[in-house]
PDB file of C-alpha atoms in Angstrom:
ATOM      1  CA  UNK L 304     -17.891  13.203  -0.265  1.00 63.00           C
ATOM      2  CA  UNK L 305     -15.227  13.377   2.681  1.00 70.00           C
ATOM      3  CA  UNK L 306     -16.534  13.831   6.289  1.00 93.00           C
ATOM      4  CA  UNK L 307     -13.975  16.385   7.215  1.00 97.00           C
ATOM      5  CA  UNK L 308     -13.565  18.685   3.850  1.00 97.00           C
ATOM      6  CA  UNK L 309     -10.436  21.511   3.653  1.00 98.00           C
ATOM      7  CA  UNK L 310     -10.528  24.590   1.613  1.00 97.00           C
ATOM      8  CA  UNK L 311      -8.069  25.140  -0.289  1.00 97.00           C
ATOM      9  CA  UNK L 312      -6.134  22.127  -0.531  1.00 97.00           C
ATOM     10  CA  UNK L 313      -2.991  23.467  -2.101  1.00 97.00           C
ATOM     11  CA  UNK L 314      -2.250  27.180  -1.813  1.00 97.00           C
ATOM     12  CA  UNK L 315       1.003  29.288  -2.397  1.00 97.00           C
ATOM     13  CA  UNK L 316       1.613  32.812  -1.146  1.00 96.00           C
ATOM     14  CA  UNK L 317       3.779  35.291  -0.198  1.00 97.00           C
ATOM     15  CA  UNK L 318       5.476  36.514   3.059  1.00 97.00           C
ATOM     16  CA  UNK L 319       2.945  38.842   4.439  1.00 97.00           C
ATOM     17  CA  UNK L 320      -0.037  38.032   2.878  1.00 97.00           C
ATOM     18  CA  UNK L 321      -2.832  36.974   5.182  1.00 96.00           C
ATOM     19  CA  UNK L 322      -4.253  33.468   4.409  1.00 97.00           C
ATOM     20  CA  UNK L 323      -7.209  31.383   5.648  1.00 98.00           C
ATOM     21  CA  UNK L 324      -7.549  28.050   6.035  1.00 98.00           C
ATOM     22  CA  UNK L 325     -11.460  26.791   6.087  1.00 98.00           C
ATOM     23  CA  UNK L 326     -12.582  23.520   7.451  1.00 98.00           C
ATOM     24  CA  UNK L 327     -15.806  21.667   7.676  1.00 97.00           C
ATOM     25  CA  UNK L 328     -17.117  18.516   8.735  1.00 97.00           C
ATOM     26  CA  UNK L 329     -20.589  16.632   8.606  1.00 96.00           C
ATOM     27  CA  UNK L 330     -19.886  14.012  11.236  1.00 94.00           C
ATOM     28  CA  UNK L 331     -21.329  15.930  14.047  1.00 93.00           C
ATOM     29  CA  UNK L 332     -19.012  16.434  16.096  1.00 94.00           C
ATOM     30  CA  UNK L 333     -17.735  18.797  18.802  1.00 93.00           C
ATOM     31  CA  UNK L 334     -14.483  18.647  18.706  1.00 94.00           C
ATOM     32  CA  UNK L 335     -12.245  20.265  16.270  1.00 96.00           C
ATOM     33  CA  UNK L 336      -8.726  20.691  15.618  1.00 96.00           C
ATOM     34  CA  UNK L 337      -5.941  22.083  13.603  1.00 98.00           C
ATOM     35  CA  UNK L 338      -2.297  20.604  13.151  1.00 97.00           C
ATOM     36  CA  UNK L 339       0.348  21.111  11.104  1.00 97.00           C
ATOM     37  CA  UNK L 340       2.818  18.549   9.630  1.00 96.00           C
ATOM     38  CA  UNK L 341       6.501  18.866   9.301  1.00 93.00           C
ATOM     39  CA  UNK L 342       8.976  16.539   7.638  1.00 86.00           C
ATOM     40  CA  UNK L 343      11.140  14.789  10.653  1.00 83.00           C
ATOM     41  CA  UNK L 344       8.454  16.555  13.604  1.00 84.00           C
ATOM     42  CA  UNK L 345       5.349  14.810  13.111  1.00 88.00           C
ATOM     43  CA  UNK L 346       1.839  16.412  13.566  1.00 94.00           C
ATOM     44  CA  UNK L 347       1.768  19.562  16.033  1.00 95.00           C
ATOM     45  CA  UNK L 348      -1.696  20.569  17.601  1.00 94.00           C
ATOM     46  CA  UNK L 349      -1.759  24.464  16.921  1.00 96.00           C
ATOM     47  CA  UNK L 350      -5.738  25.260  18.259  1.00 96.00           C
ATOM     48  CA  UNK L 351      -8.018  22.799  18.989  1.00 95.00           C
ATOM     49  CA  UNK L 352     -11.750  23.905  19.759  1.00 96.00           C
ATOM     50  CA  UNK L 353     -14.145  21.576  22.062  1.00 93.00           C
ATOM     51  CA  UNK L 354     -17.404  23.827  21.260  1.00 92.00           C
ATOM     52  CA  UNK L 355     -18.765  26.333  19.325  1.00 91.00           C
ATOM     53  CA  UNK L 356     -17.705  29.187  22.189  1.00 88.00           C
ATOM     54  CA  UNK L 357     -14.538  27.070  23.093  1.00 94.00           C
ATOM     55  CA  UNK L 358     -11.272  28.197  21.833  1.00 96.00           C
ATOM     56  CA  UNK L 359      -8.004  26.624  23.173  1.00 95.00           C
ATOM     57  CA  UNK L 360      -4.072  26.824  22.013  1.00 95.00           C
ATOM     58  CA  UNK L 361      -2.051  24.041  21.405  1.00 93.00           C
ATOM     59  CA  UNK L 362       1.586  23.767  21.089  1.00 90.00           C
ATOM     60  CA  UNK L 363       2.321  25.976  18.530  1.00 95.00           C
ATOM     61  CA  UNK L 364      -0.413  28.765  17.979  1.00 96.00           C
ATOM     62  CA  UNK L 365       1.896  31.690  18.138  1.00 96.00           C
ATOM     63  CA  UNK L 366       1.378  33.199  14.586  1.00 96.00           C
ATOM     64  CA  UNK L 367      -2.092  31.512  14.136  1.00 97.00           C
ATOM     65  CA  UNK L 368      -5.305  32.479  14.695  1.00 97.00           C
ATOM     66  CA  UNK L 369      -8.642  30.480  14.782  1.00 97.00           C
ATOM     67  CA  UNK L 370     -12.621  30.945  14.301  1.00 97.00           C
ATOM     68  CA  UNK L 371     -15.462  28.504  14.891  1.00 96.00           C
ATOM     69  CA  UNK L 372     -18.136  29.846  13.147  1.00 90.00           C
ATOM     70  CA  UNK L 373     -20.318  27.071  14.427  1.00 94.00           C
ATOM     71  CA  UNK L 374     -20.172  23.039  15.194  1.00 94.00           C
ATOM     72  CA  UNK L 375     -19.463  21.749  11.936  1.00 96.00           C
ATOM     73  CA  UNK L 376     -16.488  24.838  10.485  1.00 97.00           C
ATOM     74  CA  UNK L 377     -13.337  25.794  12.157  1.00 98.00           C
ATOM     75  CA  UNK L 378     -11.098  27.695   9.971  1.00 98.00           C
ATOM     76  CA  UNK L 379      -7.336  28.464  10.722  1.00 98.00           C
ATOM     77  CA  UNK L 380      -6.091  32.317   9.942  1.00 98.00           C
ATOM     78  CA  UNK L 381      -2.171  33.470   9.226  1.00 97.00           C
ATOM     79  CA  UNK L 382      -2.178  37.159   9.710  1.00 92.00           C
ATOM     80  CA  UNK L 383       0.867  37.551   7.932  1.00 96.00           C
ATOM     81  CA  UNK L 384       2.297  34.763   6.834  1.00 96.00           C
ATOM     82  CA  UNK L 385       6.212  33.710   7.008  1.00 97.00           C
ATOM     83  CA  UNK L 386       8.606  30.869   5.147  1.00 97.00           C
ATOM     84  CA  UNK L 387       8.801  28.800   8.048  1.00 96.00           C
ATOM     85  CA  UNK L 388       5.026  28.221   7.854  1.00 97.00           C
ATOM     86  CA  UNK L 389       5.309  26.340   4.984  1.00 97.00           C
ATOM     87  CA  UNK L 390       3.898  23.214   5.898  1.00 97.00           C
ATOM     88  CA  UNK L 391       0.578  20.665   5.040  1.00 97.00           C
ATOM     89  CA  UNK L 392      -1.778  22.086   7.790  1.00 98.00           C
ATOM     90  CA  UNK L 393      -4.639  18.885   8.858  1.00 98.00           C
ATOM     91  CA  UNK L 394      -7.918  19.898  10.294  1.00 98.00           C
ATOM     92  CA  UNK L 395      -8.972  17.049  12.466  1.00 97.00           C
ATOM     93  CA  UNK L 396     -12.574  16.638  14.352  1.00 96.00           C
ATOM     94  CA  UNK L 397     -13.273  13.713  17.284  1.00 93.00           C
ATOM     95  CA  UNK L 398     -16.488  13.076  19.139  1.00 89.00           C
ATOM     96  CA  UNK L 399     -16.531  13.525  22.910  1.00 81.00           C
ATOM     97  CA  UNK L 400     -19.277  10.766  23.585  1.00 77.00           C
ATOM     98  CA  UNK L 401     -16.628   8.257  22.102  1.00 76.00           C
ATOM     99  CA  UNK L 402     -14.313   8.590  25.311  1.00 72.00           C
ATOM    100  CA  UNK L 403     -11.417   8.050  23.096  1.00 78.00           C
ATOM    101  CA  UNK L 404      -9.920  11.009  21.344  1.00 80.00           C
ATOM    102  CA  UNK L 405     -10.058   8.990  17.956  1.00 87.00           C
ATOM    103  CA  UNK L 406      -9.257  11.835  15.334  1.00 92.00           C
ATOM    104  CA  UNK L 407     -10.953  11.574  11.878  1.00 95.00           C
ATOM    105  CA  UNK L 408      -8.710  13.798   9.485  1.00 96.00           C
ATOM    106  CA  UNK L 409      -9.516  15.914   6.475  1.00 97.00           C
ATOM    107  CA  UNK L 410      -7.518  15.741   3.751  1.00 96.00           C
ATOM    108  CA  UNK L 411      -5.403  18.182   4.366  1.00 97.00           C
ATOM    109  CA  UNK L 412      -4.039  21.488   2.851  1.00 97.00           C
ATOM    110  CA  UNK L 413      -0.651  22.114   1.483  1.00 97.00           C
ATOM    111  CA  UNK L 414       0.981  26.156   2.183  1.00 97.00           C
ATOM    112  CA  UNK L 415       4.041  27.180   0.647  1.00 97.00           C
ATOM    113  CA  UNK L 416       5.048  30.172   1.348  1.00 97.00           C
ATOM    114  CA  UNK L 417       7.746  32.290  -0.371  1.00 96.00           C
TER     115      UNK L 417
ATOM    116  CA  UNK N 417       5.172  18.241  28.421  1.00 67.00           C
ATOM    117  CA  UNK N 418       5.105  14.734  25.835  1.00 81.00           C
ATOM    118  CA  UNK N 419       7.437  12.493  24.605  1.00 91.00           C
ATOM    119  CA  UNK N 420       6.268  10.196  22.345  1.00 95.00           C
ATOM    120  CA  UNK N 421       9.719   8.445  20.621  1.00 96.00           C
ATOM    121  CA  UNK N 422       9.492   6.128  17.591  1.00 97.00           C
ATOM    122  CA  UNK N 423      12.120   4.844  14.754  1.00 97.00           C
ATOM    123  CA  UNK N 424      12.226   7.114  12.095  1.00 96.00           C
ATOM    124  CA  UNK N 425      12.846   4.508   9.134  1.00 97.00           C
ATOM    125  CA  UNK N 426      12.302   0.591   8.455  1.00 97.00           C
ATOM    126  CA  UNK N 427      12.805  -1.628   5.715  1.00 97.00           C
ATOM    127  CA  UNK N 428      11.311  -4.822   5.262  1.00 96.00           C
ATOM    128  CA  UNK N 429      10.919  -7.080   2.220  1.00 97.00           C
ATOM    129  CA  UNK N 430       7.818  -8.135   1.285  1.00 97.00           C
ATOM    130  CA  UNK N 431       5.903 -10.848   3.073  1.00 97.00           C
ATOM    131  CA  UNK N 432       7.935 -10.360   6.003  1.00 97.00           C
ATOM    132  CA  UNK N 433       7.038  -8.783   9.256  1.00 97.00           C
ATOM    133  CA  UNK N 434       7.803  -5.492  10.932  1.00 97.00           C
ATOM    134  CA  UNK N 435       7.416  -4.492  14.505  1.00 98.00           C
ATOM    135  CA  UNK N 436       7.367  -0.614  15.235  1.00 98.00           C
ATOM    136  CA  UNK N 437       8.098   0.641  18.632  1.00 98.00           C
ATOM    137  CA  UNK N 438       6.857   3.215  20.608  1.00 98.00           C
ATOM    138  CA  UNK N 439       7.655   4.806  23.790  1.00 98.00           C
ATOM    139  CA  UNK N 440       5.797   7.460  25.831  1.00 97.00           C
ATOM    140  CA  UNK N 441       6.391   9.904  28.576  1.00 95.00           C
ATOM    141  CA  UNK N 442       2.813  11.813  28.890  1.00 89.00           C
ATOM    142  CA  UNK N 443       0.681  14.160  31.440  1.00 84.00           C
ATOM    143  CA  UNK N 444      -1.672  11.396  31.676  1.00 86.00           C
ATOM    144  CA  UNK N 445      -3.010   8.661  29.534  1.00 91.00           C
ATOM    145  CA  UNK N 446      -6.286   7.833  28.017  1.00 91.00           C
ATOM    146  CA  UNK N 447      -5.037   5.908  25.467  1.00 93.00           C
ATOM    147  CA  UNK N 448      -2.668   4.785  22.337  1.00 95.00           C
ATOM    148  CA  UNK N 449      -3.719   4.912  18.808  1.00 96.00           C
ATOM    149  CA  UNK N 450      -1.898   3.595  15.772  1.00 97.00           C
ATOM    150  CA  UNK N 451      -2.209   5.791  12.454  1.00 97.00           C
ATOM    151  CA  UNK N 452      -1.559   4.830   8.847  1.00 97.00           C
ATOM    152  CA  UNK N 453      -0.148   7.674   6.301  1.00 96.00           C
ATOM    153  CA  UNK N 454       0.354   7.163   2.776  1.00 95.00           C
ATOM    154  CA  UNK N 455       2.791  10.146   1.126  1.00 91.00           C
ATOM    155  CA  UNK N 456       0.631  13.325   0.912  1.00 88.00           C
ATOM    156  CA  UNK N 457      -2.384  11.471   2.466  1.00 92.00           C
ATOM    157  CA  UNK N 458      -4.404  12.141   5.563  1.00 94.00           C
ATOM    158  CA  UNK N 459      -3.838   9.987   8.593  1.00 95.00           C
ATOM    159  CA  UNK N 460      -5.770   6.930   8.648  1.00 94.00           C
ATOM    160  CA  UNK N 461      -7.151   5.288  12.200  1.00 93.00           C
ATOM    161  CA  UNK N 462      -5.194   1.380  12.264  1.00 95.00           C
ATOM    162  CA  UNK N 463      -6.119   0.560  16.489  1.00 94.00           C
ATOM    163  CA  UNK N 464      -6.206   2.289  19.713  1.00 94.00           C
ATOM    164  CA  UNK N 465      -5.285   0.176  22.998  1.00 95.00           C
ATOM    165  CA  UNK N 466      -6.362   1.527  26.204  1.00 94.00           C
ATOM    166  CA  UNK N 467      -5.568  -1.623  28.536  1.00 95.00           C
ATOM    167  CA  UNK N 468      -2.735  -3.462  28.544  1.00 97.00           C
ATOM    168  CA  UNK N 469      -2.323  -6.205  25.965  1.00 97.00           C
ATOM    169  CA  UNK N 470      -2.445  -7.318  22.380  1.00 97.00           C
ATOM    170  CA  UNK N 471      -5.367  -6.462  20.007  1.00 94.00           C
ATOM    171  CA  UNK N 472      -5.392  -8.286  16.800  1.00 94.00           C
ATOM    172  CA  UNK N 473      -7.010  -6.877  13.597  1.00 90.00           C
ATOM    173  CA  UNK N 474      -6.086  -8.914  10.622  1.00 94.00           C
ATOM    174  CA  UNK N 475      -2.857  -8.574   9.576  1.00 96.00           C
ATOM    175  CA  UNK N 476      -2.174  -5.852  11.894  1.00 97.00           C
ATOM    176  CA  UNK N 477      -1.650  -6.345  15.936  1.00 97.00           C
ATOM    177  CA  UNK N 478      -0.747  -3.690  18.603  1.00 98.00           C
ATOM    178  CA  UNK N 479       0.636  -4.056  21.966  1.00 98.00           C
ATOM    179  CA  UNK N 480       0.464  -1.983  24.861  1.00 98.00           C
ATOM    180  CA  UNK N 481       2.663  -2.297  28.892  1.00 98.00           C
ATOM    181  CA  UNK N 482       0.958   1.273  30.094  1.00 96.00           C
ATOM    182  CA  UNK N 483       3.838   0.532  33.044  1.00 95.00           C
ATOM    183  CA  UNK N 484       6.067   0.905  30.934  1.00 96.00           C
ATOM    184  CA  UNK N 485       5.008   3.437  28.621  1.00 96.00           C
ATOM    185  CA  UNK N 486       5.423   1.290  25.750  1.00 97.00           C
ATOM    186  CA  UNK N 487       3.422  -0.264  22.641  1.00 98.00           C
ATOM    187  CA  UNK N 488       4.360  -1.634  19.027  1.00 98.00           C
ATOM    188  CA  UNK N 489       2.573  -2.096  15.704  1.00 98.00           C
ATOM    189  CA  UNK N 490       3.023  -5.138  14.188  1.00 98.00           C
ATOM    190  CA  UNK N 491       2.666  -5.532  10.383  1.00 97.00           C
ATOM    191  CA  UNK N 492       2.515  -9.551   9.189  1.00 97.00           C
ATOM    192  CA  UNK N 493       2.492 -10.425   5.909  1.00 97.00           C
ATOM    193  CA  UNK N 494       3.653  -7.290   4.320  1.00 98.00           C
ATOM    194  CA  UNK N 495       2.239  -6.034   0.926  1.00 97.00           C
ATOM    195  CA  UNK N 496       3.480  -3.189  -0.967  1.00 97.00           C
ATOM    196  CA  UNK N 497       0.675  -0.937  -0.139  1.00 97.00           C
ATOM    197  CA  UNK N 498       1.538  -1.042   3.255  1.00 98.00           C
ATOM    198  CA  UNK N 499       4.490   1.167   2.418  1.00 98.00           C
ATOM    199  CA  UNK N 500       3.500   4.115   4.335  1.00 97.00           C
ATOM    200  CA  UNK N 501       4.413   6.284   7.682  1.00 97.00           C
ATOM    201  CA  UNK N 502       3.090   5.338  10.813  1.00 98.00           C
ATOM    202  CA  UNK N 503       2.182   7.806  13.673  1.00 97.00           C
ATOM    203  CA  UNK N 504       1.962   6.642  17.560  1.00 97.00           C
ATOM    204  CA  UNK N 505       0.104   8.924  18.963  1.00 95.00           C
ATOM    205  CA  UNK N 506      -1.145   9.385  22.883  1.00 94.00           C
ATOM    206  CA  UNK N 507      -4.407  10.377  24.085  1.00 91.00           C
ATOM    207  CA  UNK N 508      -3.608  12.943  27.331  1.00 86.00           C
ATOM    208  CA  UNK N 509      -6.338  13.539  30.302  1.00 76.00           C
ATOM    209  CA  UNK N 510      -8.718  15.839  28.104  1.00 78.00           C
ATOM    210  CA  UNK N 511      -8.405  13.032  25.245  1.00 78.00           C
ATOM    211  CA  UNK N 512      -6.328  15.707  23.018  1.00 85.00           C
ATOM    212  CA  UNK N 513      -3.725  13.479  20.833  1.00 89.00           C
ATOM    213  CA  UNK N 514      -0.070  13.885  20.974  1.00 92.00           C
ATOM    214  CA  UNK N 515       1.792  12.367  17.814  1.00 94.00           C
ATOM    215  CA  UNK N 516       5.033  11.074  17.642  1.00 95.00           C
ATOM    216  CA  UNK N 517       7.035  11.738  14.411  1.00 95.00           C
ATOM    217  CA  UNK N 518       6.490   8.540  12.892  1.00 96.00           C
ATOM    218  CA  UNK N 519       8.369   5.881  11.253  1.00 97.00           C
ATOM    219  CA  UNK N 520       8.651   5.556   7.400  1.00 97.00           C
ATOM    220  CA  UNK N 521       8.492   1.523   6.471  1.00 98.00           C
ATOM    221  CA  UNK N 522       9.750   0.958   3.343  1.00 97.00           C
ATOM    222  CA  UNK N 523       8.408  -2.636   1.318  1.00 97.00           C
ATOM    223  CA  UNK N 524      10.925  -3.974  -0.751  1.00 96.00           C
ATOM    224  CA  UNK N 525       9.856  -6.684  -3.365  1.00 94.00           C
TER     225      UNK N 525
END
């Protein structure tokens, strides 16, 4: 089973619609992220959470919202989602005793929305 | 902000080798990491150098000049699995990860 799992890996929906993104992880650790991944732009950090009460925007959260429900499950919401968030949305997790910022990546989950 | 610039495409037959660039303007450093993306894949951790140098892990190297804001990946012996995107990617003062957009190598037989 994958460290860092992603719920639902593909999903299609329309403008408008609200849609949630779930990760979890069983690596233990604190950190937890969520990017998105555009052809041509690379991965963008959108909200990245460093604890359980911690809750931090990245370079693109307008439009997003996030929840950590506890250590190992961050899940990414779309109020009400548009075309141009079409895109294969990563949740990513990294240990803070490591002193590195290594990510460890789930598997990722494909949007489309129309 | 980051800038974090890298070729978009190379080709290289197989066997061969391919060096991939990076260069990086960043609000602080803590480190470079290498990733590995297959087509539809998650990223996959390849090396992280923090001080300057070369690290060598099998067939794969990676350089960093933190002076000069500047690394490479190099790929030696190339096999058609290693066909894949490549993401340079910066580690800022709170160890958050900035990515660049990667560059698409391309094996030909």
């Amino acid at each position: 089973d994958a460290d860092v799992t992603q719920t639902p890996r593909n999903r299609i929906t329309k403008t408008g619609k609200r849609i949630m993104l779930e990760c979890s992880q069983t690596k233990g650790h604190d950190r937890m992220y969520w990017y998105r991944q555009d052809p041509g732009l690379g991965l963008r950090l959108i909200y990245y959470s460093f604890d359980v009460k911690d809750i931090n925007k990245g370079e693109i959260s307008d439009g997003y919202s996030v929840s950590r429900q506890a250590q190992a499950k961050f899940s990414l919401s779309l109020e009400s989602a548009i075309p141009n968030q079409t895109a294969l949305y990563f949740c990513a997790t990294s240990d803070t005793g490591a002193n590195t910022g290594e990510l460890f990546f789930g598997e990722g989950s494909r949007l489309t929305v129309l | 902000g980051q800038n974090i610039d890298q070729p978009t495409e190379m080709t290289a037959t197989e066997g061969a080798i391919v060096q991939i660039n990076c260069t990086y303007q960043t609000s602080g450093f803590n480190g470079l990491f290498w990733y590995q993306q297959h087509a539809g894949e998650a990223p996959t951790f390849l090396s992280y150098n923090v001080l300057d140098g070369l690290e060598e892990k099998g067939r794969f190297s990676s350089f960093l000049s933190r002076s000069k804001g500047y690394s490479y990946l190099l790929l030696k012996e190339l096999q058609m699995k290693d066909s894949a995107s490549y993401l340079c990617a910066v580690a800022t003062n709170d160890y958050k990860l900035s990515f660049g957009a990667g560059t698409t190598v391309t094996v030909r037989a």
